Structure formats: structure tokens, C-alpha cells
Coordinates of C-alpha atoms and ligand atoms in Angstrom, one line a residue:
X1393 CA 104.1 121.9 87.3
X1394 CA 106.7 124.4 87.7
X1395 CA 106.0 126.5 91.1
X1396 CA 107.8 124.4 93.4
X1397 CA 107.7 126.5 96.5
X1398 CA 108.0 125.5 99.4
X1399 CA 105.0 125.3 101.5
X1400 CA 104.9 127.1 105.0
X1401 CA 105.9 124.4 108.0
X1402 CA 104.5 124.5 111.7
X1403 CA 106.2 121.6 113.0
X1404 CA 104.7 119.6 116.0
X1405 CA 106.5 120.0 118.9
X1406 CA 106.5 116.2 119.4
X1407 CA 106.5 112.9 117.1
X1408 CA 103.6 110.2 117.7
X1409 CA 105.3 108.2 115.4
X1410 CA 107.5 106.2 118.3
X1411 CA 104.2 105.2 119.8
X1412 CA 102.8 104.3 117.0
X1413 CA 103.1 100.4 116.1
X1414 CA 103.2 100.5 111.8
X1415 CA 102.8 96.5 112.3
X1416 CA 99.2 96.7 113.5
X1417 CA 97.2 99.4 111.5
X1418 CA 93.9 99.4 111.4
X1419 CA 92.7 100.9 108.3
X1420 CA 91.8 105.2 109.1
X1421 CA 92.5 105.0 112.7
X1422 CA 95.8 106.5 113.0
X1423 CA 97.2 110.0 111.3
X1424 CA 100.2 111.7 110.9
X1425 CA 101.8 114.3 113.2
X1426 CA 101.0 117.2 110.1
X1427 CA 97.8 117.8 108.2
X1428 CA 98.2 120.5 105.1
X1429 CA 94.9 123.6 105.4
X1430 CA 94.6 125.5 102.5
X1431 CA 91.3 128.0 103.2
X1432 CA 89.6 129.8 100.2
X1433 CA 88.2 133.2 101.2
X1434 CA 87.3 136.0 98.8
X1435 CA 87.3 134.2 96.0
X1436 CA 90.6 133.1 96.3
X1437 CA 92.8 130.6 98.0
X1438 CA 95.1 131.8 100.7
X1439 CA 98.3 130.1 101.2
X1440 CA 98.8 126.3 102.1
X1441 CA 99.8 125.7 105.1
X1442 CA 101.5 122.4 106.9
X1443 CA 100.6 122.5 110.7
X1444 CA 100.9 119.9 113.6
X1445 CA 97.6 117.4 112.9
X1446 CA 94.8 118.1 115.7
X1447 CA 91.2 119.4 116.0
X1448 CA 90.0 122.6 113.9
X1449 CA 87.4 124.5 115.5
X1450 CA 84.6 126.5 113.6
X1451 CA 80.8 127.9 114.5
X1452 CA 77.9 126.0 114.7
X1453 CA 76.2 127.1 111.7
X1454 CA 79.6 125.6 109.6
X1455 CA 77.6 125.2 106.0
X1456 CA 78.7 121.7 105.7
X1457 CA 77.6 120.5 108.8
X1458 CA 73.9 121.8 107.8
X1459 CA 73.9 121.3 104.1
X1460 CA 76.6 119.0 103.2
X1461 CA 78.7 121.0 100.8
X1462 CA 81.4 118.0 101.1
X1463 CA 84.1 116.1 99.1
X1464 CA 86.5 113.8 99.6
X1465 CA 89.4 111.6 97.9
X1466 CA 91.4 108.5 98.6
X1467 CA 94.4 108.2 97.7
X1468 CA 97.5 105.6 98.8
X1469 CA 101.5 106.5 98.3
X1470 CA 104.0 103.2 98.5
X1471 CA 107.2 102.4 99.3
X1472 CA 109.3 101.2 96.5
X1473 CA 111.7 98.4 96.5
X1474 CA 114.2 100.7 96.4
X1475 CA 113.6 102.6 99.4
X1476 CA 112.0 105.4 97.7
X1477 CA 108.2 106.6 98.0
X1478 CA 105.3 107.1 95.4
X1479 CA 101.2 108.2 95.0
X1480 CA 99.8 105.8 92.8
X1481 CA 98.0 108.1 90.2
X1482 CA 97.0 111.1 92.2
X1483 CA 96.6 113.2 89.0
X1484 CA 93.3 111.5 88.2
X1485 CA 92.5 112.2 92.1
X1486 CA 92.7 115.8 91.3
X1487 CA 90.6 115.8 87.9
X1488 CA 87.9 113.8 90.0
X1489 CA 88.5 116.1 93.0
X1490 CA 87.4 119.4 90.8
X1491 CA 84.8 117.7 88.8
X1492 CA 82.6 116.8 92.7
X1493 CA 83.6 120.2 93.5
X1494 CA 82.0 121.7 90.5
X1495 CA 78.6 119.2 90.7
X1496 CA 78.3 120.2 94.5
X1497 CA 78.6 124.3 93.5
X1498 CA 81.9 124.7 96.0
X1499 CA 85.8 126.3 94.4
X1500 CA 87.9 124.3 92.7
X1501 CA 91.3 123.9 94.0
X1502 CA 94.7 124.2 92.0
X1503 CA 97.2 121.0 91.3
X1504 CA 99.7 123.5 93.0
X1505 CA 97.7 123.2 96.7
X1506 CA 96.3 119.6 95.9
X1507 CA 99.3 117.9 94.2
X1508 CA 102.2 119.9 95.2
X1509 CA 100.9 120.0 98.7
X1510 CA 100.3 116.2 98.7
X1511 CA 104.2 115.7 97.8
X1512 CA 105.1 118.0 100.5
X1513 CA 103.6 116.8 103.1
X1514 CA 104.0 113.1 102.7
X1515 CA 108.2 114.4 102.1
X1516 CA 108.0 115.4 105.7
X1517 CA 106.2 112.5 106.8
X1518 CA 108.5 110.1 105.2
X1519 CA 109.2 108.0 108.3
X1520 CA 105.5 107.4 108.6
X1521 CA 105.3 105.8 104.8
X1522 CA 105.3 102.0 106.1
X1523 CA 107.7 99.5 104.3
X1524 CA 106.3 96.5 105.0
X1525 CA 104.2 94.2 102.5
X1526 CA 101.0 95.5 101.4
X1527 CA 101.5 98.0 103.5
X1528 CA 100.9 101.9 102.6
X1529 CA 100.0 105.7 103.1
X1530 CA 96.7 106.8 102.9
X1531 CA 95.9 109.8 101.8
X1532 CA 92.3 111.9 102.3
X1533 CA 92.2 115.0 100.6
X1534 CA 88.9 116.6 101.5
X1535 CA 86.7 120.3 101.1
X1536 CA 83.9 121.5 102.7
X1537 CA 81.9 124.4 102.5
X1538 CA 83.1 126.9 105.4
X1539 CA 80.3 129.6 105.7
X1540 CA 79.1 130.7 109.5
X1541 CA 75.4 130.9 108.9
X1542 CA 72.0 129.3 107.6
X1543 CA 71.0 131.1 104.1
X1544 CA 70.7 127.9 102.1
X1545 CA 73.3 128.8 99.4
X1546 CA 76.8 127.7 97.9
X1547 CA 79.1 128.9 100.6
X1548 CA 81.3 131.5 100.4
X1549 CA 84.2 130.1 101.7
X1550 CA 86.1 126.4 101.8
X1551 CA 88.5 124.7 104.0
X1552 CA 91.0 122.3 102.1
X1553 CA 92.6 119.8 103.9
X1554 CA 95.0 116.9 103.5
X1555 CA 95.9 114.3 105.9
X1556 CA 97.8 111.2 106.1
X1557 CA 96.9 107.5 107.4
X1558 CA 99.5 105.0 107.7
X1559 CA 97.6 101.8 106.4
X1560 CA 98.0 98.1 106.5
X1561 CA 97.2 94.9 104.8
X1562 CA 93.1 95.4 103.4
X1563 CA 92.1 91.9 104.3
X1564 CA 89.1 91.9 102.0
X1565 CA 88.1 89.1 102.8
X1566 CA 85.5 87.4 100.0
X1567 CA 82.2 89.1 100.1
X1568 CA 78.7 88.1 100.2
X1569 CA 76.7 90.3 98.5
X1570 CA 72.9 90.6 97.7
X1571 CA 71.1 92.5 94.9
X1572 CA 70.0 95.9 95.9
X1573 CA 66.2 96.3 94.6
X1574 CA 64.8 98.4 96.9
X1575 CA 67.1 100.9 98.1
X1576 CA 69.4 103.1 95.5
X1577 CA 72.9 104.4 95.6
X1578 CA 72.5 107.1 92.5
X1579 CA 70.3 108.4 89.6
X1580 CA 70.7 110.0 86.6
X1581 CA 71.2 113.8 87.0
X1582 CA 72.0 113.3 90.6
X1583 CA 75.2 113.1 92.1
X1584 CA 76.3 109.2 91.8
X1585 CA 79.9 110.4 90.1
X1586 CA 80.6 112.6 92.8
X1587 CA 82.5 111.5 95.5
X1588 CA 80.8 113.7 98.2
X1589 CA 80.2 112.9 101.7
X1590 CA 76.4 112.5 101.0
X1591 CA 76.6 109.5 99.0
X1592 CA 78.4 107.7 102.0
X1593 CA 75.5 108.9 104.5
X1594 CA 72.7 107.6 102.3
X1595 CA 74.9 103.9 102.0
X1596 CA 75.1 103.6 105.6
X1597 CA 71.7 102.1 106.3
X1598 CA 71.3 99.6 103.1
X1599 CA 74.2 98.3 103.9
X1600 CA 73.2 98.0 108.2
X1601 CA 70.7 96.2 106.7
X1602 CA 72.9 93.7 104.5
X1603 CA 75.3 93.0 107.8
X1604 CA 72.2 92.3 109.6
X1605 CA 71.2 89.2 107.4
X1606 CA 74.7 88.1 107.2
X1607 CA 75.9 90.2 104.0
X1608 CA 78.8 92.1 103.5
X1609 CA 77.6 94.6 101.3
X1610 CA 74.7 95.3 98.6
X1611 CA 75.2 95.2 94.8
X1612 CA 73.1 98.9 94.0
X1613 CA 71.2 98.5 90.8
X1614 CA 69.4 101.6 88.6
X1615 CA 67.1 103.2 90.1
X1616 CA 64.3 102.9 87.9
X1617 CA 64.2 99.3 86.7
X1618 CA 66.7 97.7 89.4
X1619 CA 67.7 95.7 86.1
X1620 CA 71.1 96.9 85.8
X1621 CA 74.4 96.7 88.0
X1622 CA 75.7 99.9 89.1
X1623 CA 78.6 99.5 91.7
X1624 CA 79.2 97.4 94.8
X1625 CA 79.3 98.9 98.2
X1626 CA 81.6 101.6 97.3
X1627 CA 83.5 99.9 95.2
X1628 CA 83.7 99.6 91.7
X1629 CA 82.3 96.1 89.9
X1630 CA 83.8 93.7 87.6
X1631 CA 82.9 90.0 86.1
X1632 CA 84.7 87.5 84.3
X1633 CA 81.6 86.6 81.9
X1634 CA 82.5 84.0 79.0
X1635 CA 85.8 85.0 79.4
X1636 CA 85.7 88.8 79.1
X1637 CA 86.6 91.1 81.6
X1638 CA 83.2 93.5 81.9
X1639 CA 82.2 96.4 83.9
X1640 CA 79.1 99.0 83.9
X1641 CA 80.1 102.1 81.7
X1642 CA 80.0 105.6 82.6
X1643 CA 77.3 107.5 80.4
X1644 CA 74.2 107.1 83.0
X1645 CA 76.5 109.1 85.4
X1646 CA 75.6 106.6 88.4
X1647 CA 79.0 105.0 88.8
X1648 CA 81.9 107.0 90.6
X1649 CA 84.6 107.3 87.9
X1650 CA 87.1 105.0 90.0
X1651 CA 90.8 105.2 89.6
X1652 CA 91.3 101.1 90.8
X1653 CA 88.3 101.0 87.4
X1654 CA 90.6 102.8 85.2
X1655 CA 93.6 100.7 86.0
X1656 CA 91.5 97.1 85.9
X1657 CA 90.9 98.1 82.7
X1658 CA 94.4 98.9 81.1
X1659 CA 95.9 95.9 83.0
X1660 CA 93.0 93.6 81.5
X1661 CA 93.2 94.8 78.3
X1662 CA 97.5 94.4 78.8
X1663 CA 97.1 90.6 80.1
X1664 CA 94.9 89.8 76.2
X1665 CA 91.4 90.0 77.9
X1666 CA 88.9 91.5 76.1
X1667 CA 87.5 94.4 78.2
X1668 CA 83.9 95.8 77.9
X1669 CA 82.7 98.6 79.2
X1670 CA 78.4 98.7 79.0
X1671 CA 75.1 98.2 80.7
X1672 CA 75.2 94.7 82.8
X1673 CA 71.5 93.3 83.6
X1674 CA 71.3 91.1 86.9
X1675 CA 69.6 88.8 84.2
X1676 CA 72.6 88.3 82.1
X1677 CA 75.0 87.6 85.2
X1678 CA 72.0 85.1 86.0
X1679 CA 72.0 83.3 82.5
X1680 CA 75.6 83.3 82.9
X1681 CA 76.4 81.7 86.1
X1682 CA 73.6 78.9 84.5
X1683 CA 75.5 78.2 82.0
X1684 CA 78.8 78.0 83.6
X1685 CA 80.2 81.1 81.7
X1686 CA 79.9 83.4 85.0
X1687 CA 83.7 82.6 86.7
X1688 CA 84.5 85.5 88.7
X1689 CA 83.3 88.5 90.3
X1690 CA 85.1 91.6 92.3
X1691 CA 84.6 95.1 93.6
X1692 CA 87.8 97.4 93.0
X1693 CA 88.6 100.4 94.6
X1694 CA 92.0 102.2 96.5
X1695 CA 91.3 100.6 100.2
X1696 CA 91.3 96.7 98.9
X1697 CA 92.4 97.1 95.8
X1698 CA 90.4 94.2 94.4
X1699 CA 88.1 92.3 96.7
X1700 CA 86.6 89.2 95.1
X1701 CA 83.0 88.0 96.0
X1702 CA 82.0 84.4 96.9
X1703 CA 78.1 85.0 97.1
X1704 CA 75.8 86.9 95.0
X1705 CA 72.5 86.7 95.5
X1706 CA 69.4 87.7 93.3
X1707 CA 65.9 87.2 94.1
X1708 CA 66.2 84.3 96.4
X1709 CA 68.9 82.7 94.2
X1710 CA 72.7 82.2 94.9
X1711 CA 75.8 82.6 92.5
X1712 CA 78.6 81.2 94.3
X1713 CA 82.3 82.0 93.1
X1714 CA 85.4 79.2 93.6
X1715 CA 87.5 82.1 95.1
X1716 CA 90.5 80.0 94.8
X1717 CA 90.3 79.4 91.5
X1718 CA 90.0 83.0 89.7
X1719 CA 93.0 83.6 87.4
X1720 CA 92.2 87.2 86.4
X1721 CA 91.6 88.4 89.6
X1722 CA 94.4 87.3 90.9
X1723 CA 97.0 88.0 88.3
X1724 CA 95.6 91.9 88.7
X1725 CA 96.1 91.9 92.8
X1726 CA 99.4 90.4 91.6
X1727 CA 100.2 93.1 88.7
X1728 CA 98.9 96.3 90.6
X1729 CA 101.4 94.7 93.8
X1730 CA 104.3 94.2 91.3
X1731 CA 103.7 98.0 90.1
X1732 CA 103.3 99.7 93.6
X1733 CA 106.6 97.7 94.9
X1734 CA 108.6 99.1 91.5
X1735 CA 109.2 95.5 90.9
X1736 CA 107.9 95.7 87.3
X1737 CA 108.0 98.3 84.9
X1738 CA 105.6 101.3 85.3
X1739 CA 105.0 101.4 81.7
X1740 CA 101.9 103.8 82.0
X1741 CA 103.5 106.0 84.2
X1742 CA 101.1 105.7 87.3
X1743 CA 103.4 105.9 90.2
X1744 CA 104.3 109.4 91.0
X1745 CA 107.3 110.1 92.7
X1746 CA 107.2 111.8 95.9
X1747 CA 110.4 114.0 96.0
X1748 CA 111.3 115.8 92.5
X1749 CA 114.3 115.3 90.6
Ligands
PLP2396 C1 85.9 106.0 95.8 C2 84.8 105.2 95.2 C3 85.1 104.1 94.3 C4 86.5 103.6 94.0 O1 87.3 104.6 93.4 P1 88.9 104.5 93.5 O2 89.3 105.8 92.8 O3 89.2 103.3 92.7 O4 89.3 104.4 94.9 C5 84.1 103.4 93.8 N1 82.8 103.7 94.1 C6 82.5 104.7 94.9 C7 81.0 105.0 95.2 C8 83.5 105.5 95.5 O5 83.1 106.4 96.4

């Protein structure tokens, strides 16, 4: 990427970073003092801009309010041991970023405003990336559609914007989880690999209804048969089964291409497992557990990284997990830990430097 130009500052006139306590961070609550805006208008996008973080203001009729023309990443930069920061993989953010962009009909953005920008802004928020263990920056690229008016129609116009969320320790604590057979997350054709804000709004009441009977999330199943694991929450799913590290494939276009999936998979395949990508029935995990080949279970995604599950239940019957005893889980928290600190090698190249040269 060669057109390194610097992107136009508005600094804010004051720093909340002083009252801001980077020991106690509850995960999305606090921001930055700069947010980049990028708007595309004309079938173009303007300049990027870096302004002081605060409201933005738009008419009633905003397109995205009404129709949901809305995407979103999440993304987390690091502090290496040697004082320097990086964004873990943000390149594959970007791919993902265009590809919901083009499924929901809105402009795709260039790795110029969504890459370049990234770097820039987190260089001038440096003091905000926390240092401490397990400790990181957040980062939520997001685009919506930014049409005035009610004709049902892509809009016209879209509002990029990037904003920064100092973050602390995930405690993902183990989950209990139940088998999803009545409600569904995604379906063929639809928009399951997109991560627009749609998806979120329809999870919001299956999983009200999991917390209500003492669940932590739902395991979604497909929609037609409610046979076949799909994702968990909004996380990505893996099982230890018979030894092999295995995890719903792609094809059906249900699961949400996760980055946290991606790397599971190169660091199972670099500790000797065997790695399987395919259709997982409910059934199978059931037979497993049975027979004592079923040893571990986790969701993985960029907030927890990889949160382990104690309970699954299916059709009145419970799989319980020794959570203290699950040697592949933990030697991937421990590997994707080592990586983000720099204290081992980076031999796939993931962590992306913030500052250039
Ligand atoms: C974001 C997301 C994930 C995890 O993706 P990562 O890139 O690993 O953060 C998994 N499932 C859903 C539905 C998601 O929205």
C-alpha cells in the first residue's frame, strides 16, 4: 500500500484519557478522544477525516435507521512486549468488510480509508493502547447507508466510520449453552456471512430467552432440519471430537467467516491436530460425548478470544465439559497470547504493525 498520506487531523481540544482508568474497562463502554469519517457521496468517497469523538447528527429518515443498510467489524490492536503496538490481522477485516458490503447492496471502501485510516488513528491514540495483560484496543469499523428519505432502495450515500475502545481482560467465563431448535441465526441465500447489524437484532431475543432459563447463549442449528451446528452466540464453534480439532465449514454460507476461525485453524493444524472443516450433526456430538470421545467444546471470536463451554444441552440431555482439563483449548488461548504480546515468533505474519517503517 503505497499512498501514505497523511489523513486530515481535528484535534480535540481536551484529553479524556486522564479520567479515564485503563485498569477497569468494561468491554465497549469507553472511546477514544478521535473517531476517523470517511462519507461516500456521488459515487465516490470524499476524504478521511480524524475529528474529536462525539455525536453525529443526521435526518430522521437516515436509510439505516429504516432499512438497515448496516455493517460492522471488530477488530483488537496490542501492545507488544517491546513497547510497540499492532492490529492482529486487520487485512482479512477489510476482505470481510467489502464482501457484507457488497451482500447488503452499499459501496465498498478502499484499504487506503479502512487500513491506512485504522493505522492513523490508533498512531494518534497511542497512549490510549493499554499495556497491561490481556489488555487491548478495540477497534469498530462500521458503514451505514446515509440517504435522507423513504424510497426503499440501496442508498445513495454511506458514512464510514472508525472508532476506538480501550478494552480489558474478556472474562469469558465457561458457558452454558442449549441447542437452538426453534429459533434460527441464518439460511442459505440469506445473509448469515455477513456481519451486518441485522443479524445482531434478530439474536437478541433467542438469546433473552437462554439468560432467562439460566443459559449463556444458544448453539443456532440449520434452519431447515435443526440437525447441524452452525455457530454459537456470535461466536465461532469448535470441538475436540476423538481427538480432532473440528468446526462447521463454510459452503452453506450460514457461518460468519470469522478471523479468531481462521487462526484456530492454522494454530491447530501447527500444534499436530488434525483439523476438519465439515457439516457437524448435534447427533454425532451426542454419540460422542457417550462414548467418551467428546472432550472439549469452545466458541472463538475477537472479544474472548476462545471461551470454552461447560454445558451443552440437547433435547433434555446434558454434555458437561471438565473445563480444567482441556489441553487444546488452552494451549491456543496460550499461543494466540504468546503471538499478540510478540513473545513468540509471528511466523504467519498476523500482527500488523501500527506505525510504518
Ligand atoms: C464477528 C462474528 C464472529 C467472530 O468473528 P471474528 O472475526 O473471529 O471476530 C463469529 N460469528 C458471528 C456471527 C460474528 O458476527
Amino acid at each position: 500500500m503505497q499512498s501514505n498520506h497523511a489523513i486530515k487531523i481535528t484535534k480535540a481540544a481536551t484529553s479524556k484519557l486522564t479520567g479515564t482508568d485503563l485498569t477497569k474497562l468494561p468491554f465497549g463502554r469507553y472511546f477514544t478522544d478521535h473517531m476517523l469519517v470517511a462519507d461516500y457521496v456521488d459515487g465516490k468517497w470524499g476524504e478521511p477525516e480524524i475529528l474529536p469523538y462525539g455525536p453525529i447528527s443526521f435526518d430522521p429518515s437516515l436509510v439505516a435507521l429504516h432499512y438497515g443498510q448496516s455493517i460492522f467489524e471488530g477488530i483488537k490492536a496490542y501492545r507488544l512486549i517491546d513497547g510497540s503496538a499492532a492490529i492482529f490481522r486487520p487485512d482479512k477485516n477489510f476482505t470481510r468488510f467489502n464482501k457484507s458490503a457488497r451482500r447488503m447492496e452499499m459501496a465498498e471502501v478502499s484499504e487506503d480509508i479502512f487500513i491506512e485510516g485504522m493505522k492513523q488513528l490508533l498512531e494518534l491514540e497511542d497512549a490510549w493502547i493499554p499495556a497491561q495483560k490481556d489488555h487491548s484496543m478495540y477497534i469498530r469499523p462500521f458503514m451505514f447507508g446515509s440517504d435522507e428519505l423513504l424510497g426503499v432502495a440501496p442508498s445513495s450515500r454511506y458514512r464510514f466510520m472508525i472508532l476506538l475502545s480501550p478494552v480489558g481482560p474478556y472474562y469469558a467465563a465457561p458457558m452454558r449453552i442449549y441447542v437452538e431448535e426453534q429459533y434460527v441465526r441464518a439460511v442459505p441465500g440469506g445473509v448469515g456471512f455477513a456481519k451486518t447489524a441485522g443479524n445482531y437484532a434478530a439474536s437478541l431475543h433467542p438469546a433473552t430467552v437462554a439468560k432467562s432459563k439460566g443459559y449463556d447463549q444458544v448453539l443456532w442449528t440449520d434452519a431447515f432440519e435443526h440437525k447441524y451446528v452452525q455457530e454459537c452466540g456470535t461466536m465461532n464453534v469448535f470441538f475436540v471430537l476423538d481427538g480432532k480439532l473440528i468446526t462447521p465449514g463454510l459452503e452453506s454460507g450460514t457461518i460468519l467467516d470469522g478471523v479468531t476461525r481462521d487462526s484456530v485453524i492454522a494454530l491447530g493444524r501447527d500444534m499436530g491436530l488434525q483439523v476438519e472443516e465439515r457439516e457437524i450433526a448435534v447427533d454425532e456430538l451426542a454419540a460422542g460425548y457417550a462414548a467418551g470421545k467428546l472432550t472439549e467444546a469452545f466458541g472463538a471470536g475477537t472479544a474472548a478470544t476462545i471461551a470454552k463451554i461447560r454445558e451443552l444441552v440437547y433435547k433434555g440431555q446434558s454434555m458437561i465439559f471438565d473445563v480444567d482439563n482441556q489441553p487444546v483449548s488452552d494451549e491456543l488461548r496460550d499461543r494466540f497470547n504468546a503471538i499478540r504480546e510478540g513473545r513468540e515468533a509471528d511466523k504467519w505474519g498476523w500482527m500488523v504493525p501500527v506505525k510504518q517503517g
